[in-house]
PDB file of C-alpha atoms in Angstrom:
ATOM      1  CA  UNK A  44     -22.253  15.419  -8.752  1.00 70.00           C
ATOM      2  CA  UNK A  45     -20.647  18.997  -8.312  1.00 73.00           C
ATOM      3  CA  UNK A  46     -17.104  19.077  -8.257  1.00 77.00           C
ATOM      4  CA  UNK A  47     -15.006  18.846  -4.971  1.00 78.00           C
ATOM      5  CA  UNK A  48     -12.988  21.420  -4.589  1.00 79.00           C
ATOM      6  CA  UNK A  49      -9.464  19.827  -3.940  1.00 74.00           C
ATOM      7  CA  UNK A  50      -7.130  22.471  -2.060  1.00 76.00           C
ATOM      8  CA  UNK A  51     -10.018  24.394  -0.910  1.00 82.00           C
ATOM      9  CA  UNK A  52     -12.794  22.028   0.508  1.00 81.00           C
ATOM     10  CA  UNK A  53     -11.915  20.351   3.469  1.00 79.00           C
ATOM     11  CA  UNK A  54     -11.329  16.624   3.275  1.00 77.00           C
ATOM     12  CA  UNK A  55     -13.334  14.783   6.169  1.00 79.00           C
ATOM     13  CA  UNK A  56     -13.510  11.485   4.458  1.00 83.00           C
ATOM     14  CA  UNK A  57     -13.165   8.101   5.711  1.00 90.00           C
ATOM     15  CA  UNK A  58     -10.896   4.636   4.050  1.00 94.00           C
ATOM     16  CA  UNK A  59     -12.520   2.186   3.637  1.00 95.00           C
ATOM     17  CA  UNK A  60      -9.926  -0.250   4.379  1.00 96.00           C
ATOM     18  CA  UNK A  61     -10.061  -3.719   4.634  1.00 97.00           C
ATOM     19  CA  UNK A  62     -13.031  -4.708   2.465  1.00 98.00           C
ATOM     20  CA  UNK A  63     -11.174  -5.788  -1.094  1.00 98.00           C
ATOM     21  CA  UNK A  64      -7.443  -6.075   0.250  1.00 98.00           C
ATOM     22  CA  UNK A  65      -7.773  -7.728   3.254  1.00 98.00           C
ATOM     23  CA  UNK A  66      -5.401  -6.806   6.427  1.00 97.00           C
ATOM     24  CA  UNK A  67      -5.664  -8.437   9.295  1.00 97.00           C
ATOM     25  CA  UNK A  68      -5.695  -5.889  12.083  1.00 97.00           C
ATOM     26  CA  UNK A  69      -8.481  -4.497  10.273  1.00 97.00           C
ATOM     27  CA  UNK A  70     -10.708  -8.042   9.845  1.00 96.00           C
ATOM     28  CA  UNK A  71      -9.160 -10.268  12.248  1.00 98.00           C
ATOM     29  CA  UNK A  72     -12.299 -12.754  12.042  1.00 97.00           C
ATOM     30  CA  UNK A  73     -11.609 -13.941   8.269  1.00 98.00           C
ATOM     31  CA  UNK A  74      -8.461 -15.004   9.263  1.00 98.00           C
ATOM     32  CA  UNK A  75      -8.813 -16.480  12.504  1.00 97.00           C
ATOM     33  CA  UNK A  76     -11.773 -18.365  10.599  1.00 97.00           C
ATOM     34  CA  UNK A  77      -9.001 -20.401   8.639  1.00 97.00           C
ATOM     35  CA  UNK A  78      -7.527 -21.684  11.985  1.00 97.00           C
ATOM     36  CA  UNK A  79      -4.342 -21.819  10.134  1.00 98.00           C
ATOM     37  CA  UNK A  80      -1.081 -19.290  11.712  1.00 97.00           C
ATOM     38  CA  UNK A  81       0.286 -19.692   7.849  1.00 98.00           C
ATOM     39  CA  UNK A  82      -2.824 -17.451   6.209  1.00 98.00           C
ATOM     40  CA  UNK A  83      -1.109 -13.938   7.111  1.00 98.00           C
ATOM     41  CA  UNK A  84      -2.395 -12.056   4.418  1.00 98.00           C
ATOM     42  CA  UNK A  85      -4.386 -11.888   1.253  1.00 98.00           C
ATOM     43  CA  UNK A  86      -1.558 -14.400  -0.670  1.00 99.00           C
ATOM     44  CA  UNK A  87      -1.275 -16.493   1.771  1.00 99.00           C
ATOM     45  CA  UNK A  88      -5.198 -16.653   2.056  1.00 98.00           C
ATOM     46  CA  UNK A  89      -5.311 -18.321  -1.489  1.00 98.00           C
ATOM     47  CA  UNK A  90      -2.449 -20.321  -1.198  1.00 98.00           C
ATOM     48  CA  UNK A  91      -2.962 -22.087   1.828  1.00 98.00           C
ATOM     49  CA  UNK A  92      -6.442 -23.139   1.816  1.00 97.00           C
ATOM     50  CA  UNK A  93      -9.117 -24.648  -0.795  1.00 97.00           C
ATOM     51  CA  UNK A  94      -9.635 -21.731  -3.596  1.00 95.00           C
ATOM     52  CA  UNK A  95     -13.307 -22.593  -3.347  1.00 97.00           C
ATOM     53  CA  UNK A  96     -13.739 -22.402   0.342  1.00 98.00           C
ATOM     54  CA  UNK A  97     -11.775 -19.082   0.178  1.00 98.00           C
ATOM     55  CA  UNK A  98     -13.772 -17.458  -2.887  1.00 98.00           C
ATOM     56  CA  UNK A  99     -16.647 -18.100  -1.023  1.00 98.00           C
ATOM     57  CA  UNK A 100     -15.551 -16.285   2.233  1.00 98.00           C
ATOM     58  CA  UNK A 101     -14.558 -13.632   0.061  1.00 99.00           C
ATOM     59  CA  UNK A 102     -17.852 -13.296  -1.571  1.00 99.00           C
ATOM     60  CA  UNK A 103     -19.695 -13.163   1.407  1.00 98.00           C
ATOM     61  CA  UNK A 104     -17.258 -10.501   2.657  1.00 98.00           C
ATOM     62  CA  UNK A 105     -17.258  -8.390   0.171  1.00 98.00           C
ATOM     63  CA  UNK A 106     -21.250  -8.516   0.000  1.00 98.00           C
ATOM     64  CA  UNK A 107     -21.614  -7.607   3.536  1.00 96.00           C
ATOM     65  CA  UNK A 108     -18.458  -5.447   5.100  1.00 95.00           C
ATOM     66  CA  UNK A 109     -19.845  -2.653   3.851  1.00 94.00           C
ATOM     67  CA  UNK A 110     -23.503  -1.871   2.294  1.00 93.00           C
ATOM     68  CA  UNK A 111     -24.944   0.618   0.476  1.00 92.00           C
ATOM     69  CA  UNK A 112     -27.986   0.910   3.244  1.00 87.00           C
ATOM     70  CA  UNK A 113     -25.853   0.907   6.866  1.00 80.00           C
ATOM     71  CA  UNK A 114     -22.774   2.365   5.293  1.00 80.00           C
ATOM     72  CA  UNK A 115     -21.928   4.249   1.953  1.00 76.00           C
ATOM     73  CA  UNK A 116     -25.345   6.717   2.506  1.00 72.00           C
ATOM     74  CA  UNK A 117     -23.945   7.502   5.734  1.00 71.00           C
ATOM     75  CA  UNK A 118     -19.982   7.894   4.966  1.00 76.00           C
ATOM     76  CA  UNK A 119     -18.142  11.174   4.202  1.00 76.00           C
ATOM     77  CA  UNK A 120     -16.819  12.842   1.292  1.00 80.00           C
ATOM     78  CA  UNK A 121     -14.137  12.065   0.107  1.00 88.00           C
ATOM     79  CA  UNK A 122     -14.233   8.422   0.338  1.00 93.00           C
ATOM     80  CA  UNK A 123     -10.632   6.053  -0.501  1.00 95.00           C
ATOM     81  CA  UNK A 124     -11.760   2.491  -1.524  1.00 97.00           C
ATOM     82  CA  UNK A 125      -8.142   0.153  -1.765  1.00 98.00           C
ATOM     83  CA  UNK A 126      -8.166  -1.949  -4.024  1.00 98.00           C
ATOM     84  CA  UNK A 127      -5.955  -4.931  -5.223  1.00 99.00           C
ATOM     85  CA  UNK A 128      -4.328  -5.385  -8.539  1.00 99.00           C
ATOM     86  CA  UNK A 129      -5.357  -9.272  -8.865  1.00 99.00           C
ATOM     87  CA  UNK A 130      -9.047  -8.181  -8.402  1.00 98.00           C
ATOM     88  CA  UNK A 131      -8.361  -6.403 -11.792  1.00 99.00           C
ATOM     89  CA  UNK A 132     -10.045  -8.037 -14.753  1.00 98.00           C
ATOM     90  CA  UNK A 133      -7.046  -7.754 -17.272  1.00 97.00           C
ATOM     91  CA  UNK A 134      -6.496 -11.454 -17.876  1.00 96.00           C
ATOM     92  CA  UNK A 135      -2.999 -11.469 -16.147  1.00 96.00           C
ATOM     93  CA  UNK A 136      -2.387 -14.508 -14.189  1.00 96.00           C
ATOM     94  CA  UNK A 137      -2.458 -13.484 -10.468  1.00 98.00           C
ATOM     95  CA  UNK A 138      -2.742 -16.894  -8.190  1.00 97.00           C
ATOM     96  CA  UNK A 139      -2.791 -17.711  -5.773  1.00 98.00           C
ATOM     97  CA  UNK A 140      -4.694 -14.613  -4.935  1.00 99.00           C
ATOM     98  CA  UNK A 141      -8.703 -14.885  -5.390  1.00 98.00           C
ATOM     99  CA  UNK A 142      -9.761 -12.589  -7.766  1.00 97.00           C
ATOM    100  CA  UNK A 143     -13.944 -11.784  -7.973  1.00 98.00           C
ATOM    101  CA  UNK A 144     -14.126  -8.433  -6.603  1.00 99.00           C
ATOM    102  CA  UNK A 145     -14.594  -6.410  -9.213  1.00 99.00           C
ATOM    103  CA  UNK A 146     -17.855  -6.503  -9.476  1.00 99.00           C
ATOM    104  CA  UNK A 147     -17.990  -5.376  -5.806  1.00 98.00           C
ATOM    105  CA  UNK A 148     -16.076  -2.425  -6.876  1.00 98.00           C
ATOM    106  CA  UNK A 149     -18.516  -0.958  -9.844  1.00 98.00           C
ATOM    107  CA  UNK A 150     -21.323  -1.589  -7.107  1.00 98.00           C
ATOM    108  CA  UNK A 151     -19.414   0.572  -4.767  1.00 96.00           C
ATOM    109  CA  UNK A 152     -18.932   3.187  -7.175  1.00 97.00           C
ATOM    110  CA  UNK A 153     -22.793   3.519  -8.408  1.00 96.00           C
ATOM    111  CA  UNK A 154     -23.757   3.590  -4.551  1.00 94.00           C
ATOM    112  CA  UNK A 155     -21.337   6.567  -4.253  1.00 93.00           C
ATOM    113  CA  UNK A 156     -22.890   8.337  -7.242  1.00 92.00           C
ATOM    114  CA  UNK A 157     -26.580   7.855  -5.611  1.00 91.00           C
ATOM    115  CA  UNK A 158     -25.921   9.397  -2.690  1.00 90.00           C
ATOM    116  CA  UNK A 159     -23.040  12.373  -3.753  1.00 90.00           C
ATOM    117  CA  UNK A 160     -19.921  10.910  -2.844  1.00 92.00           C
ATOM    118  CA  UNK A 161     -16.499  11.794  -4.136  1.00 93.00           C
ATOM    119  CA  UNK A 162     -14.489   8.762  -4.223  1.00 95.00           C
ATOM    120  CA  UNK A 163     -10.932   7.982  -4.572  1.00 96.00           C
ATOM    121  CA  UNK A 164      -9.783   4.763  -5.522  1.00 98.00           C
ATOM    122  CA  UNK A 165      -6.399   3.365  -4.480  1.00 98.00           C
ATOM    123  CA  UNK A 166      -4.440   0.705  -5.508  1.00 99.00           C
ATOM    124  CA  UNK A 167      -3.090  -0.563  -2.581  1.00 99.00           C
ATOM    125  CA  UNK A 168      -1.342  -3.740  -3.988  1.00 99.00           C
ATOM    126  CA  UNK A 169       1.064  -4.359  -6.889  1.00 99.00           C
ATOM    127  CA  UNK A 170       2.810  -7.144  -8.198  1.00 98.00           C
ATOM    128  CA  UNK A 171       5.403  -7.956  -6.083  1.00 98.00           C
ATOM    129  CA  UNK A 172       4.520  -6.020  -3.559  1.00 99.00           C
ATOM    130  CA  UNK A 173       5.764  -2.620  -3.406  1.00 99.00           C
ATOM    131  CA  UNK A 174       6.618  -2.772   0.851  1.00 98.00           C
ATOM    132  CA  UNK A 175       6.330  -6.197   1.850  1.00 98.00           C
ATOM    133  CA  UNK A 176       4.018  -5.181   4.179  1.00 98.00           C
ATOM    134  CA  UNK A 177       0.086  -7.205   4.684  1.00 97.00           C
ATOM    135  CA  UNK A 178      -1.733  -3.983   3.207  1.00 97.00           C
ATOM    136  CA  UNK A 179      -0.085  -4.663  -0.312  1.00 98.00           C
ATOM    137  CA  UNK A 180      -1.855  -7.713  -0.134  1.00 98.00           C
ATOM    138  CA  UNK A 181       1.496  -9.977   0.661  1.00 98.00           C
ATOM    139  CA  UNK A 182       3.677  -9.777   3.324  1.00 98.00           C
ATOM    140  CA  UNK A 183       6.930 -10.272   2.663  1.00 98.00           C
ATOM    141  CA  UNK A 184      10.864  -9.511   3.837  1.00 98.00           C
ATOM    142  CA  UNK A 185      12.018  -9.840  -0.190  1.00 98.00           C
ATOM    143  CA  UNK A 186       9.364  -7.474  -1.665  1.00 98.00           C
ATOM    144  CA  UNK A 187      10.328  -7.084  -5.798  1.00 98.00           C
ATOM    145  CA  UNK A 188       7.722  -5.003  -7.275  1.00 99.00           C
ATOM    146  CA  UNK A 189      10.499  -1.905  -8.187  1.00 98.00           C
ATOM    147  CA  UNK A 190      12.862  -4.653  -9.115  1.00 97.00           C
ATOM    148  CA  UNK A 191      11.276  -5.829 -12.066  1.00 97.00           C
ATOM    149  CA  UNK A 192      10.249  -3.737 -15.160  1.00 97.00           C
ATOM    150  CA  UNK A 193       7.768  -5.945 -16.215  1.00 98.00           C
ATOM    151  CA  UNK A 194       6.319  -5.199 -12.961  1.00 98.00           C
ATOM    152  CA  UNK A 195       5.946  -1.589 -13.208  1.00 99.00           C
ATOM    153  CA  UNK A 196       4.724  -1.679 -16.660  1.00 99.00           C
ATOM    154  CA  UNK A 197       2.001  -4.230 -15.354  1.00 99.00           C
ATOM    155  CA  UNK A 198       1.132  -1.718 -12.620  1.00 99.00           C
ATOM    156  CA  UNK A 199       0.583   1.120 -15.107  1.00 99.00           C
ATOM    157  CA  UNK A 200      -1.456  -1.115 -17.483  1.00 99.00           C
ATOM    158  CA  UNK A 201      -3.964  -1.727 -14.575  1.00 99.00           C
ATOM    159  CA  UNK A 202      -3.898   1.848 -13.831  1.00 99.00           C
ATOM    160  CA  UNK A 203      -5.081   2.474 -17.248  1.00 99.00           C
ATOM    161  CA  UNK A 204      -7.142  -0.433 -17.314  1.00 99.00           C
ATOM    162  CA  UNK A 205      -8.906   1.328 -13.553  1.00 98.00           C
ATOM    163  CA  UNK A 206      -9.094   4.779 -15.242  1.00 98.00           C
ATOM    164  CA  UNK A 207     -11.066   3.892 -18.759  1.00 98.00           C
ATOM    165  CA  UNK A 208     -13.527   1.336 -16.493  1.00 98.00           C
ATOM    166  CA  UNK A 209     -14.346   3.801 -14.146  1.00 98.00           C
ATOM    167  CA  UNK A 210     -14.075   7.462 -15.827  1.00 95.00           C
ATOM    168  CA  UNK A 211     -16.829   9.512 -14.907  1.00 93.00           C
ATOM    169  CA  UNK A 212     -17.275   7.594 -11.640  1.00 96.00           C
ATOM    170  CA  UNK A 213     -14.069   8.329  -9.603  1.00 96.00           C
ATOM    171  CA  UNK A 214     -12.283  11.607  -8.562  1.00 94.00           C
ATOM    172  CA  UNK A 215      -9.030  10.415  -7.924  1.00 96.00           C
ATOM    173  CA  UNK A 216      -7.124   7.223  -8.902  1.00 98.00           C
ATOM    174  CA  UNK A 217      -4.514   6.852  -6.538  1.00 98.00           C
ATOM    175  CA  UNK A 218      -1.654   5.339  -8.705  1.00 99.00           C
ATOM    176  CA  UNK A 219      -0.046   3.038  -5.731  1.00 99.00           C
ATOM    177  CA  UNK A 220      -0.075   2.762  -1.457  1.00 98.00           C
ATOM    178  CA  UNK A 221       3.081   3.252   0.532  1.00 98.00           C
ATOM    179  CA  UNK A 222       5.866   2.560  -2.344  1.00 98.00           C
ATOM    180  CA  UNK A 223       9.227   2.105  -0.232  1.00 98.00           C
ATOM    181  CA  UNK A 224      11.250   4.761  -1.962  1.00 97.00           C
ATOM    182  CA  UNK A 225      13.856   4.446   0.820  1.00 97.00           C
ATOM    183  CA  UNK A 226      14.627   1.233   0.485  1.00 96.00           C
ATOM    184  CA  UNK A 227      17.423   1.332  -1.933  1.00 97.00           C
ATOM    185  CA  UNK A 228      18.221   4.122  -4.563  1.00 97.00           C
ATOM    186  CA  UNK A 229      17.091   1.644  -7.119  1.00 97.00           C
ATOM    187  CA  UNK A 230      13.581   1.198  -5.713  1.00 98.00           C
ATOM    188  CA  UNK A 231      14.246   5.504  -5.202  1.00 97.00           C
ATOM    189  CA  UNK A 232      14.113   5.666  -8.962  1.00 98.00           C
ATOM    190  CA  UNK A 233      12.274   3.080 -10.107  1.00 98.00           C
ATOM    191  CA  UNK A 234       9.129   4.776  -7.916  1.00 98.00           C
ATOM    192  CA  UNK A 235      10.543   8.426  -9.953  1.00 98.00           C
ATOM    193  CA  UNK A 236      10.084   6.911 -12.438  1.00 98.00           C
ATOM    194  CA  UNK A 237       7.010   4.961 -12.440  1.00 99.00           C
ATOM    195  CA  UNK A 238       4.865   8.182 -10.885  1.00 99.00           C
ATOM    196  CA  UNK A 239       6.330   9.935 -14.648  1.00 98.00           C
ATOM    197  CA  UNK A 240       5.024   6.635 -16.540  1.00 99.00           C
ATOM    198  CA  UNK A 241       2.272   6.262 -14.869  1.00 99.00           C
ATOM    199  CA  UNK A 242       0.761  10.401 -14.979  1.00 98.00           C
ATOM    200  CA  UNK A 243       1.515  10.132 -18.879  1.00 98.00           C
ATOM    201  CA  UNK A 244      -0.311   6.828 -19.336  1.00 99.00           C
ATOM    202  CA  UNK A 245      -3.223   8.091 -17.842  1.00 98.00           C
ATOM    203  CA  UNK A 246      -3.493  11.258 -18.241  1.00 98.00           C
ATOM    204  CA  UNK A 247      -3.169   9.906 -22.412  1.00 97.00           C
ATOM    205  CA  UNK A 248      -6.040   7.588 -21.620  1.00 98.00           C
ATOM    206  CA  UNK A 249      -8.656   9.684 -20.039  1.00 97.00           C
ATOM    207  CA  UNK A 250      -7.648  13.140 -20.683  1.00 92.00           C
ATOM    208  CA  UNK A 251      -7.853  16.007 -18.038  1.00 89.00           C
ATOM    209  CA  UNK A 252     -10.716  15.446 -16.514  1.00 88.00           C
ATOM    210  CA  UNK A 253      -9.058  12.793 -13.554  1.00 95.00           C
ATOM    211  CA  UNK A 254      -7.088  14.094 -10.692  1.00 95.00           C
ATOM    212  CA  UNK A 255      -4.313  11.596  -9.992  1.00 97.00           C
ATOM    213  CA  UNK A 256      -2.162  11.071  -6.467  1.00 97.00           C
ATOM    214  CA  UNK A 257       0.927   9.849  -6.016  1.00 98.00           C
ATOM    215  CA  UNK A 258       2.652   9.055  -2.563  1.00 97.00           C
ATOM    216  CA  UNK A 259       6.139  10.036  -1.011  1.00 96.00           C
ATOM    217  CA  UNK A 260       8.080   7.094  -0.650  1.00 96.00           C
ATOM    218  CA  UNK A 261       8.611   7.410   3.184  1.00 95.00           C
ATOM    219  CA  UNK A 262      11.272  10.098   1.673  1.00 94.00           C
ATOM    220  CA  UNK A 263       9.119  13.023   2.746  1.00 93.00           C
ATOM    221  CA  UNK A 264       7.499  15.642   1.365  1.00 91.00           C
ATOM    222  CA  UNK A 265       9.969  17.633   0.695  1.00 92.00           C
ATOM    223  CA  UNK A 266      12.169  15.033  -1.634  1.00 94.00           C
ATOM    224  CA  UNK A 267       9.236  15.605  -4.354  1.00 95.00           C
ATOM    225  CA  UNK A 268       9.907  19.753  -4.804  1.00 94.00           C
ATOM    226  CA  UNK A 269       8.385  20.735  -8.502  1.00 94.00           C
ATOM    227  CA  UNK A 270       7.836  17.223  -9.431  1.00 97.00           C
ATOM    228  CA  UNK A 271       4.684  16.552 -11.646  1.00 97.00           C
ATOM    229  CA  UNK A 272       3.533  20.398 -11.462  1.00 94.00           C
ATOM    230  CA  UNK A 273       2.472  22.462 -13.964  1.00 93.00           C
ATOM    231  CA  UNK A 274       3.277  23.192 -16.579  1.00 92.00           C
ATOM    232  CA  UNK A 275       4.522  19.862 -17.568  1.00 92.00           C
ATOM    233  CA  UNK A 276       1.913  18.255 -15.206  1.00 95.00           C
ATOM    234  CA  UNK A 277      -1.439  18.846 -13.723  1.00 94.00           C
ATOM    235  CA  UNK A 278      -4.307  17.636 -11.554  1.00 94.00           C
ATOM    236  CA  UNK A 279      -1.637  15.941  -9.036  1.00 96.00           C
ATOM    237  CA  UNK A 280      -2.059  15.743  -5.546  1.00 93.00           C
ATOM    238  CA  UNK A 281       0.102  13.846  -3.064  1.00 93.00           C
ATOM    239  CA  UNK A 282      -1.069  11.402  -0.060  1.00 88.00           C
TER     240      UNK A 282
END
């Protein structure tokens, strides 16, 4: 697969949201299939029904929202796959999420490789949550991911856990989705601070060959001037 040009290609790729962090705008059917108001998100859709009844909906959804034949042959370049941090194969606890698609994942990835597409993948939930909103995978007014070290150090360990499993399949790892920087200054730093931890990890992991994205905290652009750019940084791109 020839390299994508990042800065000079244009990016016309499409998100492929909603297949292994579930939202409900996005797949309004799974839900309203539990015919309980409670299930509100991917949390809530382990902890509020039988974890065999919901592994099984899961399975079938991730085996059938998107296929290698009706979708990923036809699909852009770049393409963003989100992806949760309980569907991670560490051996962390995560209940009551369902974890199981990993294998889902790898799948994705080969299809990508057979038919030339750059893919980035995103981790779009963290322990915690790191907004509170449905897309992190729990929605929540109390969101604690930046509040807690161990936390942030479990984030970066999946990070480096996503980057060894799938080097030489992905373009980008995406190292978290729509931190809330502005929240406090403490969630301000601890993001700072974990986009630092979390460049070094990886980048000592894997080596130069992955380009790595980080977001702005709702603080803008313009709050991230000379951060993570060369020289003391490289291969960093910002969503």
């Amino acid at each position: 697969l020839a390299p994508f040009a990042y800065g000079t290609d244009k990016v016309i790729g499409v998100n492929l949201g909603g297949w292994f962090v579930l939202e409900p705008w996005i797949t309004p059917s799974i839900f309203e299939g539990t015919n309980n108001s409670a299930i509100v998100d991917e949390y809530t859709f382990g902890q509020f029904q039988d974890p065999n009844v919901a592994l099984n909906t899961l399975k079938n959804h991730w085996a059938t929202w998107i296929t290698e034949s009706k979708h990923i042959k036809v699909v852009t370049t770049p393409t963003r796959i989100p992806f949760g941090y309980w569907s991670i194969p560490t051996g962390e606890p995560v209940s009551p999420f369902i974890p199981g698609a990993w294998p889902y994942l790898m799948q994705a990835l080969q299809w990508a490789r057979n038919h030339g597409i750059h893919v980035i993948v995103d981790l779009h939930g963290a322990p915690g949550s790191q907004n509170g909103y449905d897309n992190s995978g729990q929605r929540t007014g109390n969101p604690v991911w930046a509040l807690n070290p161990d936390n942030i150090t479990r984030t970066i360990n999946d990070l480096v856990f996503l980057a060894n499993a799938t080097q030489g399949m992905i373009d980008i790892l995406e190292f978290l989705n729509e931190p809330i920087a502005f929240q406090s200054d403490a969630w301000a730093s601890a993001v700072r601070g974990f986009w630092q931890n979390a460049y070094t990890a990886v980048r000592n992991a894997v080596g130069g060959g992955l380009t790595m994205m980080i977001g702005d905290g709702f603080l803008g652009v313009d709050s991230w001037q000379n951060f993570l750019t060369y020289p003391s940084a490289e291969g960093v791109l910002m969503d």
